[in-house]
Short mmCIF file of C-alpha atoms in Angstrom, two decimals:
data_model
loop_
_atom_site.label_atom_id
_atom_site.label_comp_id
_atom_site.label_asym_id
_atom_site.label_seq_id
_atom_site.Cartn_x
_atom_site.Cartn_y
_atom_site.Cartn_z
CA MET A 25 18.79 -80.18 72.93
CA THR A 26 20.45 -77.47 70.85
CA ARG A 27 19.64 -73.94 71.92
CA THR A 28 19.81 -71.09 69.42
CA TYR A 29 21.06 -68.53 71.91
CA ALA A 30 22.96 -70.78 74.34
CA PRO A 31 26.23 -68.77 74.12
CA GLU A 32 24.42 -65.49 74.77
CA ALA A 33 22.46 -66.98 77.67
CA LEU A 34 25.58 -68.36 79.32
CA HIS A 35 27.40 -65.06 78.80
CA ILE A 36 24.69 -63.09 80.62
CA SER A 37 24.53 -65.72 83.36
CA ASP A 38 28.29 -65.39 83.79
CA LEU A 39 28.06 -61.60 83.98
CA ILE A 40 25.36 -61.89 86.63
CA ALA A 41 27.59 -64.24 88.64
CA GLU A 42 30.43 -61.73 88.42
CA LYS A 43 28.22 -59.00 89.81
CA LEU A 44 27.19 -61.27 92.70
CA ALA A 45 30.69 -62.46 93.58
CA ASP A 46 31.06 -60.27 96.70
CA PRO A 47 28.28 -60.78 99.30
CA ALA A 48 29.13 -57.53 101.11
CA ARG A 49 28.83 -55.53 97.91
CA VAL A 50 25.57 -57.26 97.05
CA HIS A 51 24.01 -56.28 100.37
CA ASP A 52 25.08 -52.66 99.94
CA GLN A 53 23.79 -52.38 96.36
CA VAL A 54 20.19 -53.45 97.00
CA TRP A 55 18.02 -50.46 96.16
CA VAL A 56 14.31 -49.71 95.86
CA PRO A 57 12.92 -46.31 94.80
CA GLN A 58 11.17 -44.13 97.37
CA GLU A 59 11.27 -46.73 100.13
CA LEU A 60 8.27 -48.50 98.63
CA LEU A 61 8.80 -51.83 100.37
CA PRO A 62 9.43 -52.84 103.97
CA GLU A 63 13.10 -53.51 104.61
CA SER A 64 12.49 -57.26 104.94
CA GLN A 65 11.08 -57.40 101.40
CA LYS A 66 14.01 -55.54 99.88
CA TRP A 67 16.60 -57.70 101.55
CA TYR A 68 16.35 -60.36 104.23
CA PRO A 69 19.76 -62.04 104.68
CA LEU A 70 18.40 -65.48 105.60
CA SER A 71 15.90 -65.78 102.76
CA LEU A 72 15.82 -68.17 99.85
CA GLY A 73 13.85 -65.59 97.89
CA SER A 74 15.73 -62.38 98.63
CA GLY A 75 18.88 -63.17 100.60
CA PHE A 76 22.17 -65.07 100.83
CA PRO A 77 20.85 -68.69 100.65
CA GLY A 78 19.04 -68.05 97.39
CA ILE A 79 22.05 -66.44 95.75
CA SER A 80 24.18 -69.43 96.70
CA LEU A 81 22.01 -71.55 94.37
CA LEU A 82 23.42 -69.75 91.34
CA PHE A 83 26.99 -70.60 92.25
CA SER A 84 26.14 -74.20 93.20
CA SER A 85 24.53 -74.67 89.79
CA ARG A 86 27.70 -73.45 88.06
CA ILE A 87 30.18 -75.75 89.77
CA GLU A 88 29.98 -78.48 87.12
CA ARG A 89 31.27 -76.16 84.38
CA ASP A 90 33.17 -73.78 86.64
CA PRO A 91 34.64 -75.54 89.72
CA GLY A 92 35.84 -72.19 91.05
CA SER A 93 32.20 -71.28 91.77
CA ALA A 94 32.36 -73.56 94.83
CA ALA A 95 34.28 -70.85 96.68
CA PHE A 96 31.47 -68.35 96.10
CA THR A 97 28.86 -70.89 97.16
CA HIS A 98 30.79 -71.25 100.42
CA LYS A 99 30.93 -67.46 100.93
CA TYR A 100 27.16 -67.18 100.68
CA LEU A 101 26.51 -70.15 102.93
CA ALA A 102 28.87 -68.66 105.51
CA GLU A 103 26.98 -65.36 105.42
CA SER A 104 23.72 -67.28 105.76
CA LEU A 105 25.02 -69.14 108.80
CA ALA A 106 26.03 -65.87 110.44
CA ALA A 107 22.50 -64.57 109.90
CA LEU A 108 21.01 -67.78 111.29
CA HIS A 109 22.68 -67.12 114.63
CA ARG A 110 20.60 -63.94 114.91
CA THR A 111 17.14 -65.48 114.55
CA ASP A 112 15.06 -68.22 116.12
CA ARG A 113 11.90 -67.82 114.03
CA VAL A 114 9.96 -70.86 112.84
CA LYS A 115 9.41 -70.26 109.14
CA GLY A 116 8.90 -72.27 105.97
CA LEU A 117 11.23 -73.13 103.12
CA TYR A 118 12.01 -69.58 102.06
CA ASN A 119 13.19 -68.19 105.39
CA ASP A 120 15.61 -68.87 108.21
CA VAL A 121 16.87 -72.37 109.02
CA SER A 122 14.86 -74.08 106.28
CA SER A 123 16.26 -71.81 103.58
CA LEU A 124 19.82 -72.46 104.74
CA ALA A 125 19.17 -76.21 104.93
CA PHE A 126 17.89 -76.22 101.35
CA ALA A 127 20.81 -74.17 100.02
CA THR A 128 23.31 -76.35 101.90
CA TRP A 129 21.78 -79.54 100.51
CA ILE A 130 22.02 -78.15 96.96
CA ALA A 131 25.66 -77.27 97.66
CA HIS A 132 26.26 -80.78 98.97
CA ARG A 133 24.78 -82.26 95.81
CA ALA A 134 27.12 -80.12 93.72
CA THR A 135 30.31 -80.64 95.74
CA GLY A 136 29.92 -83.72 97.92
CA GLY A 137 30.77 -81.60 100.95
CA TYR A 138 28.77 -80.05 103.79
CA VAL A 139 27.75 -83.48 105.12
CA GLN A 140 27.90 -82.53 108.80
CA ALA A 141 26.25 -79.17 108.12
CA VAL A 142 23.32 -80.90 106.43
CA GLU A 143 22.91 -83.29 109.35
CA LYS A 144 22.91 -80.46 111.91
CA LEU A 145 20.50 -78.34 109.90
CA ASP A 146 18.15 -81.27 109.40
CA THR A 147 17.75 -81.53 113.17
CA HIS A 148 16.34 -78.00 113.11
CA VAL A 149 14.19 -78.68 110.03
CA ARG A 150 12.57 -81.61 111.85
CA TYR A 151 11.61 -79.23 114.64
CA VAL A 152 10.31 -76.65 112.15
CA SER A 153 8.18 -79.21 110.30
CA LYS A 154 6.67 -80.62 113.50
CA THR A 155 5.97 -77.13 114.86
CA MET A 156 4.32 -76.04 111.63
CA LEU A 157 2.22 -79.19 111.58
CA SER A 158 1.00 -78.47 115.09
CA MET A 159 0.01 -74.95 114.01
CA ALA A 160 -2.06 -76.09 111.02
CA GLY A 161 -5.73 -76.01 111.98
CA GLY A 162 -8.68 -78.10 110.86
CA GLY A 163 -10.66 -75.29 109.29
CA PRO A 164 -10.04 -72.50 106.78
CA CYS A 165 -6.43 -71.34 106.76
CA GLN A 166 -5.52 -68.35 108.89
CA SER A 167 -2.36 -67.61 106.89
CA PHE A 168 -0.41 -68.81 103.88
CA GLN A 169 1.94 -70.45 106.38
CA ASP A 170 -0.62 -73.23 106.71
CA PHE A 171 0.19 -74.75 103.34
CA ASP A 172 1.88 -72.62 100.66
CA VAL A 173 5.28 -73.05 98.97
CA LEU A 174 7.07 -70.00 100.37
CA SER A 175 6.15 -70.15 104.05
CA GLY A 176 3.96 -73.20 104.54
CA LEU A 177 3.81 -76.97 104.66
CA THR A 178 4.21 -77.51 100.90
CA GLY A 179 7.62 -75.85 100.74
CA ILE A 180 8.92 -77.68 103.80
CA GLY A 181 7.48 -80.89 102.41
CA ARG A 182 9.46 -80.49 99.21
CA TYR A 183 12.70 -80.29 101.18
CA LEU A 184 11.71 -83.35 103.21
CA LEU A 185 11.06 -85.22 99.96
CA MET A 186 14.60 -84.42 98.86
CA ARG A 187 15.78 -85.83 102.20
CA GLN A 188 13.30 -88.70 102.32
CA ASP A 189 15.84 -91.32 103.39
CA ASP A 190 16.38 -89.47 106.66
CA MET A 191 13.04 -87.70 107.17
CA ARG A 192 10.38 -90.05 105.82
CA GLU A 193 8.24 -89.80 108.96
CA GLU A 194 8.16 -86.00 108.88
CA LEU A 195 7.35 -86.02 105.17
CA GLU A 196 4.46 -88.44 105.61
CA GLY A 197 3.07 -86.24 108.38
CA ILE A 198 3.00 -83.24 106.06
CA LEU A 199 1.51 -85.24 103.19
CA ALA A 200 -1.24 -86.47 105.51
CA ALA A 201 -2.01 -82.89 106.55
CA LEU A 202 -2.21 -81.75 102.92
CA VAL A 203 -4.53 -84.67 102.17
CA ARG A 204 -6.83 -83.67 105.05
CA MET A 205 -6.95 -80.09 103.82
CA ALA A 206 -8.37 -81.25 100.49
CA SER A 207 -11.60 -82.19 102.32
CA ASP A 208 -14.40 -79.68 102.76
CA VAL A 209 -14.97 -77.64 105.91
CA GLU A 210 -17.79 -75.39 107.06
CA HIS A 211 -17.34 -71.68 106.45
CA GLY A 212 -19.94 -68.93 106.40
CA GLY A 213 -22.79 -71.37 105.93
CA SER A 214 -21.11 -73.07 102.98
CA ARG A 215 -18.82 -76.03 102.41
CA VAL A 216 -15.41 -74.94 101.17
CA PRO A 217 -12.11 -76.80 100.74
CA GLY A 218 -9.81 -76.90 103.76
CA TYR A 219 -7.36 -74.88 101.64
CA TRP A 220 -9.69 -71.89 101.86
CA SER A 221 -7.57 -68.87 102.87
CA LEU A 222 -8.89 -66.21 105.23
CA VAL A 223 -6.11 -63.82 104.22
CA PRO A 224 -6.22 -61.82 100.99
CA PRO A 225 -4.06 -62.88 98.04
CA THR A 226 -0.78 -61.08 97.49
CA ALA A 227 -0.88 -57.80 95.61
CA ASP A 228 -1.99 -58.29 92.03
CA PRO A 229 -2.26 -55.43 89.54
CA ASP A 230 -4.44 -57.48 87.17
CA ARG A 231 -7.54 -57.42 89.30
CA ALA A 232 -8.68 -54.98 91.97
CA LEU A 233 -10.87 -56.97 94.34
CA PRO A 234 -11.71 -56.21 97.97
CA PHE A 235 -11.39 -59.09 100.39
CA GLY A 236 -13.09 -59.20 103.74
CA ALA A 237 -13.25 -61.89 106.38
CA ASP A 238 -14.75 -64.41 103.97
CA GLY A 239 -11.41 -65.16 102.29
CA HIS A 240 -10.73 -66.93 98.99
CA LEU A 241 -9.57 -70.11 97.29
CA ASN A 242 -6.14 -69.46 95.80
CA LEU A 243 -5.38 -71.44 92.63
CA GLY A 244 -1.74 -70.47 92.00
CA LEU A 245 1.43 -72.49 92.42
CA ALA A 246 3.14 -70.25 94.99
CA HIS A 247 0.24 -69.61 97.38
CA GLY A 248 -2.58 -71.80 96.15
CA ILE A 249 -3.79 -75.35 95.65
CA ALA A 250 -1.49 -76.00 92.68
CA GLY A 251 1.44 -76.11 95.14
CA PRO A 252 0.11 -78.97 97.32
CA LEU A 253 -0.98 -80.78 94.15
CA ALA A 254 2.60 -80.58 92.85
CA LEU A 255 4.05 -81.94 96.12
CA LEU A 256 1.53 -84.77 96.38
CA SER A 257 2.30 -85.65 92.75
CA LEU A 258 6.07 -85.57 93.15
CA SER A 259 5.81 -87.71 96.28
CA CYS A 260 3.58 -90.20 94.50
CA SER A 261 6.05 -90.46 91.61
CA ALA A 262 8.79 -91.10 94.18
CA GLY A 263 6.78 -93.97 95.67
CA ILE A 264 5.76 -92.17 98.86
CA VAL A 265 1.99 -92.32 99.32
CA VAL A 266 -0.17 -91.85 102.41
CA ASP A 267 -3.81 -92.79 102.93
CA GLY A 268 -6.15 -90.69 100.83
CA GLN A 269 -3.41 -89.16 98.69
CA ARG A 270 -4.85 -90.21 95.35
CA GLY A 271 -8.30 -88.93 96.32
CA ALA A 272 -6.83 -85.60 97.44
CA MET A 273 -5.04 -85.22 94.12
CA GLU A 274 -8.27 -85.96 92.26
CA ARG A 275 -10.08 -83.38 94.39
CA LEU A 276 -7.49 -80.68 93.70
CA VAL A 277 -7.41 -81.37 89.98
CA GLY A 278 -11.21 -81.31 90.00
CA LEU A 279 -11.16 -77.85 91.56
CA LEU A 280 -8.67 -76.57 88.98
CA ASP A 281 -10.71 -78.08 86.18
CA HIS A 282 -13.97 -76.60 87.48
CA TRP A 283 -12.57 -73.10 87.93
CA SER A 284 -10.67 -72.96 84.65
CA LEU A 285 -11.77 -70.31 82.16
CA GLN A 286 -11.92 -70.06 78.39
CA ASP A 287 -11.19 -67.12 76.13
CA GLU A 288 -10.72 -66.92 72.38
CA ARG A 289 -7.25 -68.48 72.79
CA GLY A 290 -8.25 -71.40 74.98
CA VAL A 291 -8.09 -72.47 78.63
CA PHE A 292 -6.48 -70.49 81.47
CA TRP A 293 -6.90 -69.94 85.20
CA PRO A 294 -7.88 -67.01 87.39
CA GLY A 295 -5.62 -66.38 90.35
CA TRP A 296 -8.29 -67.08 92.94
CA VAL A 297 -11.99 -67.54 93.68
CA SER A 298 -13.77 -65.21 96.11
CA PHE A 299 -16.43 -66.39 98.55
CA ASP A 300 -19.24 -64.83 96.54
CA GLU A 301 -17.89 -66.49 93.40
CA TRP A 302 -17.64 -69.82 95.18
CA ARG A 303 -21.28 -69.65 96.24
CA ALA A 304 -22.33 -68.55 92.75
CA GLY A 305 -20.34 -71.34 91.12
CA GLU A 306 -18.59 -69.04 88.67
CA VAL A 307 -15.98 -66.29 88.72
CA GLY A 308 -16.44 -62.73 87.59
CA PRO A 309 -14.67 -61.17 84.61
CA TRP A 310 -11.03 -62.20 84.42
CA ARG A 311 -8.56 -61.42 81.71
CA ARG A 312 -5.70 -63.77 81.00
CA LYS A 313 -2.92 -63.22 83.54
CA ARG A 314 0.76 -62.85 82.84
CA PRO A 315 2.34 -66.31 82.44
CA SER A 316 4.16 -66.45 85.74
CA TRP A 317 5.31 -68.96 88.30
CA CYS A 318 3.53 -67.51 91.33
CA TYR A 319 0.16 -66.96 89.65
CA GLY A 320 -0.87 -67.64 86.09
CA SER A 321 -1.46 -70.65 83.90
CA PRO A 322 2.09 -72.02 83.35
CA GLY A 323 2.57 -72.72 87.06
CA VAL A 324 -0.83 -74.39 87.35
CA SER A 325 -0.13 -76.32 84.14
CA ARG A 326 3.11 -77.73 85.51
CA ALA A 327 1.31 -78.96 88.64
CA LEU A 328 -1.30 -80.66 86.45
CA GLN A 329 1.40 -82.19 84.27
CA LEU A 330 3.09 -83.66 87.35
CA ALA A 331 -0.24 -85.02 88.61
CA GLY A 332 -1.09 -86.54 85.23
CA ARG A 333 2.22 -88.36 85.10
CA ALA A 334 2.04 -89.51 88.72
CA LEU A 335 -1.38 -91.14 88.40
CA ASP A 336 -1.23 -91.94 84.67
CA ARG A 337 -4.04 -89.55 83.81
CA PRO A 338 -3.57 -88.39 80.20
CA ASP A 339 -6.67 -86.19 80.53
CA TRP A 340 -4.94 -84.12 83.22
CA SER A 341 -1.78 -83.85 81.17
CA ASP A 342 -3.86 -82.83 78.16
CA LEU A 343 -5.51 -80.04 80.15
CA ALA A 344 -2.05 -78.74 81.06
CA ILE A 345 -0.83 -78.92 77.47
CA ARG A 346 -3.93 -77.16 76.12
CA SER A 347 -3.41 -74.35 78.60
CA VAL A 348 0.23 -73.89 77.62
CA ALA A 349 -0.66 -74.02 73.91
CA SER A 350 -3.29 -71.33 74.43
CA GLN A 351 -0.74 -69.12 76.18
CA LEU A 352 1.77 -69.63 73.38
CA SER A 353 -0.82 -68.46 70.86
CA VAL A 354 -0.51 -65.02 72.48
CA PRO A 355 2.58 -63.16 71.21
CA PRO A 356 5.12 -62.67 74.04
CA SER A 357 4.93 -58.93 73.38
CA ASP A 358 1.35 -59.08 74.71
CA TRP A 359 2.11 -61.07 77.85
CA VAL A 360 2.19 -57.98 80.10
CA VAL A 361 5.46 -59.11 81.70
CA HIS A 362 7.25 -56.20 83.35
CA ASP A 363 10.66 -57.62 84.24
CA ALA A 364 12.87 -60.69 84.03
CA SER A 365 12.28 -62.18 87.50
CA ALA A 366 11.66 -65.84 88.29
CA CYS A 367 8.58 -65.20 90.41
CA HIS A 368 6.46 -63.29 87.93
CA GLY A 369 8.71 -62.37 85.00
CA TRP A 370 10.51 -63.73 81.95
CA ALA A 371 12.79 -66.09 83.88
CA GLY A 372 9.81 -67.84 85.46
CA ALA A 373 8.19 -68.34 82.06
CA LEU A 374 11.52 -69.53 80.62
CA HIS A 375 11.83 -72.10 83.39
CA LEU A 376 8.25 -73.38 83.24
CA LEU A 377 7.84 -73.62 79.49
CA GLN A 378 10.82 -75.92 79.12
CA PHE A 379 8.78 -78.72 80.70
CA PHE A 380 6.36 -78.57 77.76
CA GLU A 381 8.89 -78.49 74.96
CA GLY A 382 8.11 -82.05 73.91
CA ASP A 383 4.36 -81.40 73.89
CA CYS A 384 4.01 -78.01 72.18
CA PRO A 385 6.00 -77.33 69.01
CA GLN A 386 5.87 -73.57 69.59
CA VAL A 387 7.81 -73.73 72.86
CA SER A 388 11.34 -73.70 71.41
CA GLN A 389 10.75 -70.51 69.45
CA VAL A 390 9.16 -68.80 72.43
CA LEU A 391 12.08 -69.81 74.66
CA ASP A 392 14.44 -68.21 72.18
CA ASP A 393 12.28 -65.07 72.11
CA ILE A 394 12.37 -64.82 75.91
CA VAL A 395 16.14 -65.23 76.05
CA VAL A 396 16.62 -62.48 73.45
CA ARG A 397 14.42 -60.17 75.55
CA ILE A 398 16.49 -60.84 78.66
CA VAL A 399 19.82 -60.48 76.86
CA GLU A 400 18.79 -57.21 75.23
CA SER A 401 17.61 -55.77 78.57
CA PHE A 402 20.92 -56.48 80.32
CA ASP A 403 22.58 -53.25 81.49
CA ALA A 404 26.19 -53.71 82.49
CA ASP A 405 26.18 -50.33 84.27
CA SER A 406 23.40 -51.27 86.70
CA ALA A 407 24.17 -52.82 90.08
CA PHE A 408 23.29 -56.40 89.13
CA GLY A 409 22.82 -56.18 85.38
CA LEU A 410 19.02 -56.14 85.37
CA ARG A 411 16.42 -54.02 87.14
CA PHE A 412 13.05 -55.13 88.43
CA SER A 413 9.55 -53.76 88.84
CA VAL A 414 7.98 -52.94 92.19
CA GLU A 415 4.23 -53.38 92.56
CA GLY A 416 2.51 -50.01 92.84
CA SER A 417 5.35 -48.05 91.31
CA ASP A 418 6.66 -47.06 87.90
CA GLY A 419 10.20 -47.19 89.28
CA LYS A 420 12.74 -49.98 88.94
CA ALA A 421 14.66 -51.67 91.73
CA ASP A 422 18.03 -53.42 92.07
CA PHE A 423 17.31 -56.88 93.45
CA PRO A 424 19.95 -59.64 93.63
CA GLY A 425 17.76 -62.46 94.91
CA PHE A 426 16.37 -65.74 93.63
CA LEU A 427 12.65 -64.94 93.31
CA ASP A 428 12.53 -61.25 92.45
CA GLY A 429 16.10 -60.57 91.31
CA VAL A 430 18.99 -61.52 89.08
CA THR A 431 19.84 -64.87 90.71
CA GLY A 432 16.69 -66.48 89.34
CA VAL A 433 17.41 -64.99 85.93
CA GLY A 434 20.93 -66.37 85.90
CA LEU A 435 19.67 -69.83 86.85
CA ALA A 436 16.96 -69.83 84.18
CA LEU A 437 19.44 -68.72 81.50
CA GLU A 438 21.86 -71.46 82.52
CA SER A 439 19.18 -74.15 82.36
CA TYR A 440 18.01 -72.91 78.96
CA ALA A 441 21.56 -73.09 77.62
CA ARG A 442 22.04 -76.62 78.94
CA GLY A 443 18.67 -77.75 77.56
CA ASN A 444 18.17 -80.26 80.36
CA THR A 445 15.31 -79.86 82.81
CA THR A 446 16.51 -82.80 84.91
CA ALA A 447 19.63 -80.81 85.82
CA MET A 448 17.59 -78.01 87.40
CA GLU A 449 17.69 -79.23 91.00
CA TRP A 450 17.24 -75.65 92.20
CA GLY A 451 13.74 -75.91 90.66
CA THR A 452 12.71 -78.04 93.62
CA ALA A 453 12.31 -74.75 95.51
CA LEU A 454 9.66 -73.80 92.95
CA LEU A 455 7.89 -77.20 93.17
CA THR A 456 8.43 -77.71 89.44
CA VAL A 457 10.74 -80.73 89.87
#
């Protein structure tokens, strides 16, 4: 598909890659104003979201048109391996051994190499998946690690699906756990889904809401029920189905349908449902959220689109399309997007909206609008070319990473320029493919 601003998008992606060419320099240039974040959130070397493995994805994705990028992929994987030797934590897809395994597999797909490295890392991923399964309880979730994309079973499950020929048993174990969690459990005298989270949602400037011990039902793609729905759908489309999987998908879609909201533009989703709202059967006042990957309607819509295709449910796909169309009726200038990041900024919207280009005629123009915004905000004098917002601050930070930094932007620009969503294998980390 022809892209209006493909040359400009590729140029900025190339400039970002140039600024990320030296891992040592990248580490030294990370900067956040006034020490607003813990050190691990600014930079964690063995993180898919904010460290070396995530940055390697940008160079792996460039190898087809720039074979020399393979050398930079290798540099970042080597730095990741050095960091791995300093930790023995059991974490999900976005940290530690799982993040390195994912990045190495993407590098293998791009180069044909790293075969032995993948095999060795998969031994550790098997241990991680089994350990995380043993930690998942039968009641409300004690942490996001129980099921979410970044640190929980859904993210690990997506890697196992990529490696299904070698880790089918582990994948089916995780799918079975996600199916069980779709059933109701007792909590506070009420029946709530097993996905009920006893931890508060991540910081969100759109809604100030106190959370006590009663917890919430998270609806987003990163930390909520849209993530497991996406994995169950992708697995179903790949022909991997466990007992109860279809029913679990129907239950999750039913929850998203029930808790959807309407404004003058159309359908959208709140980020979560509190315990009081659950008991009342309706949520309090919500305004339309920014169209992000982590929270917001585009991420939920992509999960619904995947589910509709997996089970041949046009009504689910239609709900997703109506939500995207309602978002596109809002001018991008009113989207309340504060930076270009993949997690909650322009790059995330650019990535997600491409999946609806054949369904909504407005998408192509909005994609062009987003790319122009990113290109015009590029600052060659800054550390990585773009600067990013920090929750709770008016300041801007220099982040190189995949989720909150320039790596995700470079990847989204490259995929826009190529006009081919099937080529975005890095999107598996976002549960969008």
